[in-house]
Coordinates of C-alpha atoms in Angstrom, one line a residue:
M1 CA 9.4 -65.4 39.0
V2 CA 12.1 -65.6 41.7
F3 CA 12.9 -61.8 41.1
K4 CA 9.4 -60.6 42.3
S5 CA 9.8 -61.8 45.8
L6 CA 13.0 -59.7 46.3
P7 CA 13.5 -56.0 47.2
C8 CA 12.4 -53.7 44.2
Y9 CA 14.7 -51.0 43.4
S10 CA 13.6 -48.5 40.6
S11 CA 16.1 -48.3 38.0
A12 CA 16.7 -49.1 34.1
A13 CA 16.1 -52.9 34.8
A14 CA 14.3 -53.3 31.4
K15 CA 17.8 -52.5 29.8
D16 CA 21.2 -53.7 30.5
L17 CA 23.0 -51.5 32.9
S18 CA 24.3 -48.2 31.6
L19 CA 27.5 -48.1 33.3
S20 CA 28.9 -44.5 33.2
V21 CA 32.6 -43.7 33.8
S22 CA 33.7 -40.3 34.4
S23 CA 35.7 -38.6 31.7
K24 CA 39.2 -38.7 33.6
H25 CA 39.0 -42.5 33.4
K26 CA 38.7 -42.7 29.5
L27 CA 41.3 -44.5 27.6
S28 CA 42.6 -44.2 24.3
S29 CA 42.0 -47.7 23.0
L30 CA 40.8 -49.7 25.8
F31 CA 37.2 -51.1 25.9
M32 CA 36.2 -49.1 22.8
P33 CA 33.7 -50.7 20.4
R34 CA 34.8 -52.2 17.2
K35 CA 33.0 -52.9 14.1
T36 CA 31.4 -56.4 14.3
P37 CA 28.8 -58.2 12.2
N38 CA 25.0 -57.4 12.9
K39 CA 24.6 -61.0 13.9
P40 CA 25.0 -61.3 17.6
Q41 CA 28.0 -63.6 18.4
T42 CA 27.4 -66.5 21.0
P43 CA 30.0 -68.7 22.7
Q44 CA 29.0 -71.5 20.5
N45 CA 29.6 -69.8 17.1
N46 CA 32.6 -67.9 18.4
K47 CA 34.7 -71.3 18.3
A48 CA 37.4 -71.5 15.7
K49 CA 40.0 -74.1 14.8
P50 CA 43.4 -73.2 16.2
T51 CA 46.2 -72.3 13.6
S52 CA 49.7 -71.6 13.7
S53 CA 49.1 -68.1 13.3
N54 CA 46.4 -67.9 15.9
P55 CA 47.3 -70.4 18.6
I56 CA 45.7 -68.1 21.5
N57 CA 42.5 -69.4 20.3
T58 CA 43.2 -73.0 21.9
S59 CA 42.7 -70.9 25.1
G60 CA 40.9 -67.5 25.0
S61 CA 42.7 -66.6 28.4
Y62 CA 46.1 -67.8 27.5
L63 CA 47.4 -64.2 27.3
L64 CA 46.1 -63.5 31.0
Q65 CA 47.3 -66.6 32.3
N66 CA 50.7 -66.5 30.9
L67 CA 50.9 -62.9 32.3
L68 CA 49.8 -64.0 35.8
N69 CA 52.3 -66.9 35.9
R70 CA 55.2 -64.7 34.6
N71 CA 54.5 -62.2 37.4
S72 CA 53.4 -64.6 40.2
G73 CA 49.8 -63.3 40.2
N74 CA 50.9 -59.6 40.7
V75 CA 49.6 -57.7 37.5
S76 CA 49.5 -54.1 36.9
L77 CA 46.5 -52.4 35.7
S78 CA 48.5 -51.3 32.6
E79 CA 49.3 -54.9 31.9
L80 CA 45.7 -56.0 32.3
R81 CA 44.4 -53.2 29.9
L82 CA 47.4 -54.2 27.2
C83 CA 46.1 -58.0 27.7
F84 CA 42.5 -56.8 27.0
D85 CA 43.6 -54.8 24.0
E86 CA 45.2 -58.0 22.5
M87 CA 42.2 -60.1 23.2
I88 CA 39.6 -57.8 21.3
R89 CA 42.0 -57.6 18.2
M90 CA 41.9 -61.3 17.6
N91 CA 40.1 -62.6 14.8
P92 CA 37.9 -64.4 15.3
T93 CA 36.9 -63.0 19.0
P94 CA 37.7 -65.3 21.6
P95 CA 34.7 -66.8 23.6
V96 CA 33.2 -64.9 26.1
S97 CA 34.2 -66.9 28.8
S98 CA 37.7 -66.0 28.1
F99 CA 37.2 -62.6 29.4
D100 CA 36.1 -64.1 32.7
P101 CA 39.3 -64.4 34.3
L102 CA 40.1 -60.8 32.9
I103 CA 37.1 -59.4 34.8
V104 CA 37.8 -61.3 38.0
V105 CA 41.4 -60.0 38.3
L106 CA 40.2 -56.4 37.6
A107 CA 37.4 -56.9 40.4
K108 CA 39.9 -58.4 42.9
N109 CA 42.1 -55.6 42.5
K110 CA 39.3 -53.1 42.9
H111 CA 39.7 -51.7 39.4
Y112 CA 35.7 -51.3 39.4
S113 CA 35.5 -48.7 36.5
D114 CA 37.5 -51.1 34.2
V115 CA 35.2 -53.8 35.1
F116 CA 32.2 -51.7 33.9
K117 CA 34.0 -50.7 30.8
L118 CA 34.8 -54.3 30.0
Y119 CA 31.1 -55.2 30.7
N120 CA 29.8 -52.4 28.3
W121 CA 32.2 -53.6 25.5
I122 CA 30.9 -57.2 25.7
N123 CA 27.4 -55.9 25.7
S124 CA 28.1 -53.5 22.7
N125 CA 29.7 -56.1 20.5
G126 CA 26.8 -58.4 20.7
L127 CA 28.2 -60.9 23.1
F128 CA 26.4 -62.4 25.9
P129 CA 27.9 -61.9 29.4
S130 CA 28.6 -65.2 31.2
F131 CA 27.2 -65.9 34.5
R132 CA 30.4 -65.5 36.2
M133 CA 30.9 -62.1 34.5
I134 CA 27.4 -60.6 35.7
N135 CA 28.1 -62.2 39.3
V136 CA 31.3 -60.0 39.4
L137 CA 29.6 -57.2 38.2
L138 CA 26.8 -57.5 40.9
N139 CA 29.5 -57.7 43.5
C140 CA 31.4 -54.7 42.3
F141 CA 28.1 -52.6 42.8
C142 CA 27.6 -54.0 46.3
N143 CA 31.2 -52.9 47.1
L144 CA 30.6 -49.5 46.0
N145 CA 27.5 -49.1 48.0
R146 CA 25.2 -49.4 44.8
V147 CA 23.2 -52.4 46.0
S148 CA 20.1 -51.0 44.1
D149 CA 22.5 -51.5 40.8
G150 CA 23.2 -54.7 42.2
F151 CA 19.6 -55.8 42.3
V152 CA 19.4 -54.6 38.6
A153 CA 22.1 -56.9 37.9
L154 CA 20.2 -59.5 39.3
G155 CA 17.3 -59.0 37.2
I156 CA 19.6 -59.3 34.2
M157 CA 21.0 -62.4 35.3
I158 CA 17.5 -64.0 35.7
R159 CA 16.3 -62.5 32.3
R160 CA 19.3 -64.1 30.6
G161 CA 18.2 -67.5 32.0
Y162 CA 20.9 -68.0 34.8
N163 CA 19.9 -69.2 38.2
P164 CA 21.5 -67.0 40.9
N165 CA 23.7 -68.9 43.4
I166 CA 24.6 -68.3 47.0
V167 CA 27.7 -66.2 45.9
T168 CA 25.0 -63.9 44.1
Y169 CA 22.8 -63.5 47.4
T170 CA 25.7 -63.3 49.6
S171 CA 27.0 -60.3 47.6
L172 CA 23.4 -58.7 47.8
V173 CA 23.4 -59.3 51.6
K174 CA 26.8 -57.7 52.0
G175 CA 25.7 -54.6 49.8
L176 CA 22.5 -54.2 52.0
C177 CA 24.6 -54.5 55.2
L178 CA 27.2 -51.9 53.9
E179 CA 24.3 -49.4 53.4
N180 CA 22.8 -50.0 57.0
K181 CA 20.0 -51.6 55.4
I182 CA 19.7 -54.3 57.9
I183 CA 16.1 -55.1 57.9
E184 CA 16.4 -55.7 54.3
A185 CA 19.4 -57.9 54.5
I186 CA 17.7 -60.0 57.4
S187 CA 14.7 -60.3 55.0
L188 CA 16.6 -61.3 52.0
F189 CA 18.7 -63.8 54.1
K190 CA 15.5 -65.6 55.2
K191 CA 14.2 -65.8 51.5
I192 CA 17.4 -67.5 50.4
F193 CA 16.0 -70.9 51.7
K194 CA 12.9 -70.5 49.8
L195 CA 14.8 -69.4 46.5
G196 CA 16.5 -72.9 46.4
C197 CA 19.9 -72.0 47.8
K198 CA 21.5 -72.7 51.2
P199 CA 23.5 -70.0 52.9
N200 CA 27.3 -71.0 53.7
A201 CA 29.7 -69.8 56.2
V202 CA 30.5 -66.6 54.1
T203 CA 26.8 -65.6 53.9
F204 CA 26.5 -66.1 57.7
G205 CA 29.8 -64.2 58.4
T206 CA 28.7 -61.5 56.1
L207 CA 25.4 -61.0 57.9
I208 CA 26.7 -61.3 61.3
N209 CA 29.3 -58.7 60.4
G210 CA 26.8 -56.3 59.3
L211 CA 24.6 -56.9 62.4
C212 CA 27.5 -56.4 64.9
R213 CA 28.6 -53.3 62.8
T214 CA 25.3 -51.6 63.3
G215 CA 25.0 -52.5 67.0
N216 CA 22.7 -55.5 66.6
T217 CA 25.3 -57.9 68.2
T218 CA 22.3 -59.6 70.3
I219 CA 20.6 -60.5 67.1
A220 CA 24.1 -61.9 65.6
L221 CA 24.6 -63.9 68.7
E222 CA 21.2 -65.6 68.6
L223 CA 21.9 -66.6 65.0
H224 CA 25.2 -67.8 65.8
E225 CA 24.1 -70.0 68.7
Q226 CA 21.3 -71.4 66.4
M227 CA 23.8 -72.2 63.6
A228 CA 27.0 -73.4 65.7
S229 CA 25.0 -76.0 67.6
G230 CA 25.6 -78.3 65.0
K231 CA 21.9 -79.5 64.7
D232 CA 20.2 -80.1 61.5
H233 CA 18.0 -77.0 60.7
G234 CA 15.8 -78.7 58.0
D235 CA 16.5 -80.3 54.6
G236 CA 19.8 -81.5 56.1
F237 CA 21.1 -78.0 56.5
K238 CA 24.1 -77.3 58.8
C239 CA 26.6 -74.6 59.0
T240 CA 29.9 -74.4 60.9
P241 CA 31.2 -71.1 62.0
D242 CA 34.6 -69.9 60.3
L243 CA 37.2 -67.3 61.4
V244 CA 35.6 -64.2 59.9
W245 CA 32.2 -65.3 61.6
Y246 CA 33.8 -65.6 65.0
G247 CA 36.0 -62.6 64.6
A248 CA 32.9 -60.3 63.8
I249 CA 30.9 -61.3 66.7
I250 CA 34.0 -61.2 69.3
D251 CA 34.6 -57.6 68.1
G252 CA 30.9 -56.6 68.3
L253 CA 30.6 -58.1 71.9
S254 CA 34.0 -56.5 72.8
K255 CA 32.9 -52.9 71.8
E256 CA 29.4 -53.3 73.5
G257 CA 31.5 -54.3 76.9
L258 CA 30.1 -57.9 76.9
I259 CA 33.7 -59.0 77.5
E260 CA 32.8 -62.5 79.2
K261 CA 30.6 -63.6 76.2
A262 CA 33.4 -62.4 74.0
K263 CA 35.9 -64.5 76.0
E264 CA 33.7 -67.5 76.0
L265 CA 33.3 -67.2 72.2
F266 CA 37.1 -67.0 71.9
L267 CA 37.5 -70.2 73.8
E268 CA 34.8 -71.9 71.8
M269 CA 36.5 -71.1 68.5
K270 CA 39.9 -72.4 69.7
A271 CA 37.9 -75.6 70.8
N272 CA 36.6 -75.9 67.2
G273 CA 40.0 -76.0 65.7
I274 CA 39.7 -72.3 64.5
C275 CA 43.1 -70.3 65.1
P276 CA 42.5 -66.6 65.9
D277 CA 44.2 -64.2 63.7
V278 CA 45.6 -60.8 64.5
V279 CA 42.3 -59.1 64.0
V280 CA 40.4 -61.4 66.6
Y281 CA 43.1 -60.8 69.1
N282 CA 43.1 -56.9 68.7
S283 CA 39.3 -57.1 69.2
L284 CA 39.4 -59.2 72.5
M285 CA 42.4 -57.3 73.8
H286 CA 40.7 -53.9 73.1
G287 CA 37.7 -55.1 75.0
L288 CA 39.8 -56.3 78.0
C289 CA 41.5 -53.1 78.1
H290 CA 38.3 -51.1 78.1
T291 CA 36.9 -53.0 81.0
E292 CA 40.3 -52.5 82.8
K293 CA 41.4 -55.9 82.7
W294 CA 45.0 -55.1 82.3
E295 CA 46.5 -58.4 83.4
E296 CA 44.2 -60.4 81.2
A297 CA 45.1 -58.1 78.2
K298 CA 48.8 -58.7 78.9
A299 CA 48.2 -62.4 79.2
L300 CA 46.5 -62.4 76.0
F301 CA 49.2 -60.4 74.1
N302 CA 51.8 -62.9 75.5
E303 CA 49.6 -66.0 74.1
M304 CA 49.2 -64.1 70.9
T305 CA 53.1 -64.0 70.4
D306 CA 53.5 -67.4 71.6
Q307 CA 51.0 -68.6 68.8
D308 CA 53.4 -67.0 66.5
V309 CA 50.6 -64.4 65.7
Q310 CA 52.6 -61.2 65.0
P311 CA 51.0 -57.9 66.7
D312 CA 50.5 -55.3 64.0
V313 CA 50.4 -51.5 64.3
V314 CA 46.6 -51.7 65.2
T315 CA 47.3 -53.8 68.2
F316 CA 50.0 -51.6 69.6
T317 CA 47.8 -48.4 68.8
A318 CA 44.9 -49.9 70.3
W319 CA 46.8 -50.8 73.4
I320 CA 48.3 -47.3 73.7
D321 CA 45.0 -45.7 73.2
V322 CA 43.3 -47.6 76.2
L323 CA 46.3 -47.5 78.5
S324 CA 46.5 -43.6 78.0
K325 CA 42.7 -43.2 78.5
A326 CA 43.1 -45.0 81.9
G327 CA 45.8 -42.4 82.7
K328 CA 48.4 -45.0 82.4
M329 CA 50.9 -42.7 80.2
K330 CA 54.2 -44.4 81.4
E331 CA 52.8 -47.8 80.5
A332 CA 51.7 -46.4 77.1
Y333 CA 55.0 -44.9 76.5
D334 CA 56.4 -48.4 77.3
V335 CA 54.1 -50.1 74.8
L336 CA 55.3 -47.3 72.2
E337 CA 58.9 -48.4 72.7
M338 CA 58.2 -52.0 72.5
M339 CA 56.5 -51.4 69.2
T340 CA 59.6 -49.8 67.7
E341 CA 61.8 -52.4 69.3
R342 CA 59.8 -55.1 67.5
G343 CA 60.2 -53.5 63.9
H344 CA 56.7 -51.6 63.9
H345 CA 56.7 -48.2 62.9
P346 CA 54.1 -46.0 64.6
N347 CA 51.7 -44.1 62.2
V348 CA 50.0 -40.8 62.5
I349 CA 47.2 -42.7 64.2
T350 CA 49.3 -43.9 66.9
Y351 CA 50.8 -40.5 67.7
N352 CA 47.3 -38.7 67.7
T353 CA 46.3 -41.3 70.3
L354 CA 49.1 -39.9 72.5
L355 CA 48.6 -36.4 71.5
D356 CA 44.9 -36.6 72.4
R357 CA 45.4 -38.0 76.0
L358 CA 48.3 -35.5 76.9
C359 CA 46.0 -32.6 75.7
H360 CA 43.2 -34.1 77.8
I361 CA 45.3 -34.4 81.0
G362 CA 46.5 -30.8 80.5
R363 CA 50.1 -31.6 79.7
L364 CA 50.1 -29.2 76.7
S365 CA 53.8 -28.5 76.4
Q366 CA 54.6 -32.1 76.0
A367 CA 51.7 -32.1 73.5
K368 CA 53.0 -29.4 71.3
K369 CA 56.5 -30.8 71.4
L370 CA 55.2 -34.3 70.1
F371 CA 52.9 -32.3 67.4
L372 CA 56.2 -30.5 66.2
S373 CA 58.1 -33.9 66.0
F374 CA 55.6 -35.3 63.5
P375 CA 57.7 -34.4 60.3
A376 CA 60.9 -35.8 61.8
K377 CA 59.1 -39.0 62.3
G378 CA 58.2 -39.2 58.6
F379 CA 54.6 -37.7 58.4
E380 CA 52.7 -34.5 58.5
P381 CA 49.9 -33.6 61.1
D382 CA 46.6 -34.6 59.6
L383 CA 43.1 -33.1 60.4
F384 CA 42.8 -35.0 63.5
S385 CA 46.3 -33.9 65.0
Y386 CA 45.3 -30.2 64.3
T387 CA 41.9 -30.6 65.8
I388 CA 43.3 -32.3 68.8
L389 CA 45.9 -29.7 69.6
I390 CA 43.2 -26.9 68.8
R391 CA 41.0 -28.4 71.4
G392 CA 43.8 -28.5 74.0
L393 CA 44.9 -25.0 73.4
C394 CA 41.4 -23.9 73.8
K395 CA 40.8 -25.8 77.1
K396 CA 44.0 -23.9 78.5
W397 CA 42.4 -20.6 77.3
K398 CA 45.1 -20.3 74.5
T399 CA 42.7 -19.1 71.9
G400 CA 45.1 -16.9 70.3
E401 CA 47.7 -19.8 69.6
A402 CA 44.6 -22.0 68.5
L403 CA 43.7 -19.5 66.1
S404 CA 47.1 -19.1 64.8
L405 CA 47.2 -22.9 64.4
F406 CA 43.9 -23.1 62.5
R407 CA 45.3 -20.6 60.1
E408 CA 48.7 -22.6 59.7
M409 CA 46.5 -25.7 59.1
T410 CA 44.4 -24.1 56.3
A411 CA 47.4 -22.7 54.8
K412 CA 48.9 -26.1 54.3
G413 CA 45.9 -27.3 52.6
V414 CA 44.5 -29.4 55.4
R415 CA 40.6 -28.6 55.2
P416 CA 38.9 -28.2 58.4
T417 CA 35.5 -30.0 59.3
V418 CA 32.5 -28.7 61.1
V419 CA 34.0 -30.3 64.2
T420 CA 37.1 -28.1 64.0
Y421 CA 35.1 -25.0 63.7
N422 CA 32.9 -26.0 66.5
T423 CA 35.9 -26.7 68.7
L424 CA 37.4 -23.2 68.2
I425 CA 34.2 -21.2 68.1
C426 CA 33.5 -22.8 71.5
G427 CA 37.0 -21.8 72.6
L428 CA 36.8 -18.3 71.4
F429 CA 33.4 -17.9 73.4
H430 CA 35.0 -19.2 76.3
T431 CA 37.5 -16.7 76.4
G432 CA 35.1 -13.9 75.4
N433 CA 36.3 -13.3 71.9
I434 CA 32.8 -12.9 70.7
D435 CA 33.8 -10.9 67.4
D436 CA 36.6 -13.7 66.4
A437 CA 33.6 -16.4 67.3
R438 CA 31.3 -14.4 64.9
K439 CA 33.6 -14.0 62.0
L440 CA 34.7 -17.8 62.2
F441 CA 30.9 -18.9 62.2
S442 CA 30.4 -16.7 59.0
E443 CA 33.6 -18.1 57.5
M444 CA 32.6 -21.7 57.6
Q445 CA 29.7 -20.9 55.5
V446 CA 31.7 -19.2 53.1
H447 CA 33.8 -22.3 52.9
H448 CA 30.5 -24.3 52.1
L449 CA 30.5 -26.0 55.2
V450 CA 27.0 -26.4 56.7
P451 CA 26.7 -25.7 60.4
N452 CA 25.1 -28.5 62.1
A453 CA 23.2 -28.7 65.3
S454 CA 26.2 -28.9 67.5
T455 CA 27.5 -25.7 65.8
Y456 CA 24.3 -24.0 66.6
A457 CA 24.3 -25.2 70.1
V458 CA 27.8 -23.9 70.8
F459 CA 26.9 -20.6 69.1
L460 CA 23.7 -20.1 71.1
S461 CA 25.6 -21.0 74.2
G462 CA 28.5 -18.9 73.5
L463 CA 26.0 -15.8 72.9
C464 CA 24.1 -16.4 76.3
K465 CA 27.2 -16.9 78.3
N466 CA 28.5 -13.7 77.0
K467 CA 25.1 -11.8 77.7
H468 CA 24.2 -11.7 74.3
V469 CA 20.9 -13.2 74.9
S470 CA 18.9 -11.1 72.4
E471 CA 21.2 -11.9 69.7
A472 CA 21.0 -15.8 70.5
L473 CA 17.3 -15.5 70.4
E474 CA 17.4 -13.6 67.0
V475 CA 19.6 -16.5 65.6
F476 CA 17.0 -19.1 67.1
H477 CA 14.1 -17.5 65.5
S478 CA 15.9 -17.3 62.1
L479 CA 16.5 -21.0 62.3
K480 CA 12.7 -21.3 63.1
C481 CA 11.7 -19.7 59.9
S482 CA 14.3 -21.6 58.0
E483 CA 14.2 -25.3 57.0
F484 CA 16.6 -26.3 59.8
E485 CA 15.3 -29.0 61.9
L486 CA 15.5 -27.8 65.5
N487 CA 16.3 -30.8 67.9
V488 CA 16.3 -30.9 71.8
Q489 CA 20.0 -30.2 72.0
I490 CA 19.5 -26.5 70.3
F491 CA 16.4 -25.9 72.8
N492 CA 18.3 -27.2 75.8
T493 CA 21.2 -24.9 75.1
L494 CA 18.9 -21.8 74.6
I495 CA 16.7 -22.7 77.6
D496 CA 19.9 -23.0 79.6
G497 CA 21.3 -19.9 78.6
L498 CA 18.1 -18.0 79.3
C499 CA 17.7 -19.6 82.8
K500 CA 21.4 -18.5 83.6
S501 CA 20.7 -15.0 82.3
E502 CA 17.6 -14.8 84.7
K503 CA 15.0 -14.9 82.0
F504 CA 13.2 -17.6 83.3
E505 CA 9.8 -16.6 82.0
I506 CA 11.1 -16.5 78.4
A507 CA 12.8 -19.8 79.0
W508 CA 9.6 -21.4 80.4
E509 CA 7.8 -20.1 77.2
L510 CA 10.4 -21.7 75.0
Y511 CA 10.1 -24.9 76.7
Q512 CA 6.4 -25.0 76.1
G513 CA 6.9 -24.2 72.3
F514 CA 9.4 -27.2 72.7
I515 CA 6.5 -29.4 73.7
K516 CA 3.9 -28.3 71.2
R517 CA 6.6 -29.1 68.4
G518 CA 6.2 -32.7 69.5
L519 CA 9.9 -32.8 70.8
V520 CA 10.5 -35.0 73.9
P521 CA 12.4 -33.4 76.8
N522 CA 15.4 -35.3 78.0
V523 CA 17.0 -35.7 81.4
V524 CA 19.2 -32.6 80.3
T525 CA 15.8 -30.4 79.8
Y526 CA 14.4 -31.6 83.1
S527 CA 17.6 -30.9 85.0
I528 CA 18.0 -27.4 83.5
L529 CA 14.5 -26.4 84.5
I530 CA 14.5 -28.0 87.9
H531 CA 17.8 -26.3 88.7
A532 CA 16.2 -22.9 87.6
L533 CA 13.2 -23.4 89.5
C534 CA 15.1 -24.3 92.8
E535 CA 17.5 -21.2 92.3
N536 CA 14.1 -19.1 92.2
G537 CA 13.1 -20.7 95.4
D538 CA 10.2 -22.8 93.8
F539 CA 10.8 -26.0 95.4
E540 CA 7.3 -27.5 95.0
K541 CA 7.2 -26.8 91.5
A542 CA 10.8 -28.2 91.0
N543 CA 9.7 -31.3 92.8
G544 CA 6.7 -31.5 90.7
M545 CA 8.7 -31.5 87.6
F546 CA 10.9 -34.3 89.0
L547 CA 7.9 -36.5 89.5
E548 CA 6.6 -35.7 86.2
M549 CA 9.9 -36.5 84.5
E550 CA 9.6 -40.0 86.4
R551 CA 6.1 -40.5 85.4
K552 CA 7.0 -40.0 81.7
G553 CA 9.7 -42.6 81.7
C554 CA 12.7 -40.2 81.8
A555 CA 15.3 -41.5 84.3
P556 CA 16.8 -38.8 86.6
N557 CA 20.5 -38.7 86.7
L558 CA 23.1 -37.7 89.4
V559 CA 22.8 -33.9 88.6
T560 CA 19.1 -34.0 88.8
Y561 CA 19.4 -35.8 92.2
S562 CA 22.0 -33.4 93.5
T563 CA 20.0 -30.4 92.3
L564 CA 17.0 -31.4 94.3
M565 CA 18.9 -32.6 97.4
H566 CA 20.8 -29.2 97.6
A567 CA 17.5 -27.4 97.4
F568 CA 15.9 -29.3 100.1
I569 CA 18.8 -28.9 102.4
K570 CA 18.5 -25.2 101.8
N571 CA 14.8 -25.6 102.9
N572 CA 15.6 -27.6 105.7
E573 CA 13.7 -30.7 104.4
I574 CA 16.0 -33.3 105.6
S575 CA 13.4 -36.1 105.0
K576 CA 13.0 -35.3 101.3
V577 CA 16.9 -35.5 100.9
V578 CA 16.8 -38.9 102.7
E579 CA 13.9 -40.1 100.3
L580 CA 16.0 -39.0 97.2
L581 CA 18.9 -41.0 98.5
H582 CA 16.7 -44.2 98.7
K583 CA 15.5 -43.5 95.2
M584 CA 19.0 -43.1 94.0
A585 CA 20.0 -46.5 95.6
E586 CA 16.8 -48.1 94.2
K587 CA 17.5 -46.8 90.6
N588 CA 21.5 -47.8 90.8
V589 CA 22.4 -44.1 90.3
P590 CA 25.9 -44.2 91.6
P591 CA 26.8 -41.6 94.1
D592 CA 30.0 -39.4 93.8
A593 CA 32.0 -36.9 96.0
S594 CA 29.0 -34.3 95.9
T595 CA 26.6 -36.8 97.2
F596 CA 29.1 -37.4 100.1
A597 CA 29.1 -33.8 100.8
I598 CA 25.3 -33.7 100.9
V599 CA 25.2 -36.5 103.3
I600 CA 27.8 -34.7 105.6
D601 CA 25.7 -31.7 105.2
V602 CA 22.5 -33.5 106.4
L603 CA 24.3 -35.1 109.3
S604 CA 25.7 -31.8 110.3
K605 CA 22.3 -30.4 110.4
D606 CA 20.7 -32.9 112.5
E607 CA 21.7 -33.1 116.2
K608 CA 20.6 -36.5 116.4
Y609 CA 22.9 -37.5 113.4
R610 CA 23.4 -41.1 114.6
Q611 CA 19.6 -41.8 114.3
C612 CA 19.7 -40.1 110.9
L613 CA 22.7 -42.2 109.6
S614 CA 20.7 -45.3 110.4
L615 CA 17.9 -44.0 107.8
L616 CA 20.4 -43.6 105.1
P617 CA 20.5 -46.2 102.1
T618 CA 23.3 -48.5 101.3
F619 CA 24.9 -48.1 97.9
P620 CA 26.8 -50.6 96.0
V621 CA 30.5 -50.1 96.4
Q622 CA 31.9 -47.6 94.1
K623 CA 35.7 -46.8 93.9
Q624 CA 35.4 -43.1 94.5
W625 CA 32.7 -43.6 97.1
K626 CA 34.9 -46.1 98.9
V627 CA 37.8 -43.9 99.0
E628 CA 35.6 -41.0 100.5
T629 CA 34.1 -43.3 103.2
I630 CA 37.5 -44.6 104.2
S631 CA 38.5 -40.9 104.7
L632 CA 35.5 -40.1 106.6
K633 CA 36.3 -43.0 109.1
S634 CA 39.8 -41.8 109.4
E635 CA 38.8 -38.5 110.1
A636 CA 36.3 -39.6 112.8

């Protein structure tokens, strides 16, 4: 059997699907079983001669077609339900194929619960669902992230003697991708050829979209290059990429910063006669802005309008986001003005983007003014608006205002998330409001929000910074005794707090327990311990830990190098500082202003500074480093 070679999902596959619908969706007369003869009716014995009193049977879908024609294809759910009521009251019952257009329209309009009710009615009245009907049912399951039920529908299809087609398999590939089951999706895709089907552009586009969405853009690109070559891939099989296919890869490449390859594919799709739509332009423009290619982004925007592809709210919002993140607030507001001039209404996401950047750069009064203007603009602040402003207030030590805003938020029915609580708890600890932080931590659990690893990291860090180390250790030990899975972040937080509280022995003991648990230290763990060892004057042990992290494949970062270099300068070991600078250059770790200060310190300690200068490595030019070097020369 074909089904044996497909992924196996445990369900009631032996029976036809039991499609439960919640009580709130029950209807008075719709999809209710009616009395029928015990003998199962088939499409063959359902045929009846048309009469003047029963003209509908000349076409079982006459009512629906008439309804669609009358409303130019736009039919409400109530009209569809009325149409179904009329069809099931006919005597004799129309052929089951007459219900196919109805189930297709219901599925197209995402009325999935009604699709399931219709399918159940067909089954309960002794009718045999058509191939098209089961295909639609399977696709609905996949759209609802119920791919396991989709495979059960596939089993029903095969058991009824139908041969699955490429539409069936494409739906299943989509369902697996939506549930991030990429390995299973690739496996099924490979089996499609063996099952006697040939994937089409939609199948490829579906898999490519799933690969890009889950960060597997390289695999997607390889698949694209194989298929887009136009070569025969066996049995005369060729497949030409379409708009969705190209759009998915360009979006994936842009998000991963591979903008040159994204531009290459953009030109390729135009050369192949495929006109980019607003989604493709948005993806590429976003990628260009993130790589600071402003002029190219502007040129693309102009090309877009020249090609009569109208920018949408997403286009403008993405552009505003990237400009504001680059510190170009004036340009961001210019784009906002252009947006309104072109008749596009900014939404809450657009304004949240500006609100976030205003808070980030410390323009809090302007951010509050923007926040208060939301109702006048036609919408209320949402969860993200409140969380952004709470974070901005906490950064400016205005935790009283932040707490008031939090209470206002909950009073208006906007339910905070774990992120909101984490932000406010962190801010309260930052200003020494330990009691309020504790209360908030307890409150979130009362409201059935489960603290995550970040919550505990914030809480433990706050306790340590406010010299409540004993309490932090108690909380940590209670976590060890519970089923909560301790991770590197929590260990790092407590080790750092202990080191800064001059309790290095306990921190070292905790680190040893960390290793015994099988957890792998990361660059943050090593940097914390190296810093603590240097502070204690144990430079040899600190250097030994540095060598250990390199040996274990953990790459030091700028903080690690800077910590050790400062220690060696204090110990007057200039040669070791120079050695570390060379290692930085070899590992392509970019220097910053603090590195520059270290170099100045080294030169000032060595009377033969010109000779020492010749020993220093050459780094690739960095913007900040370049500025600092120029200023040094000007001072000289």
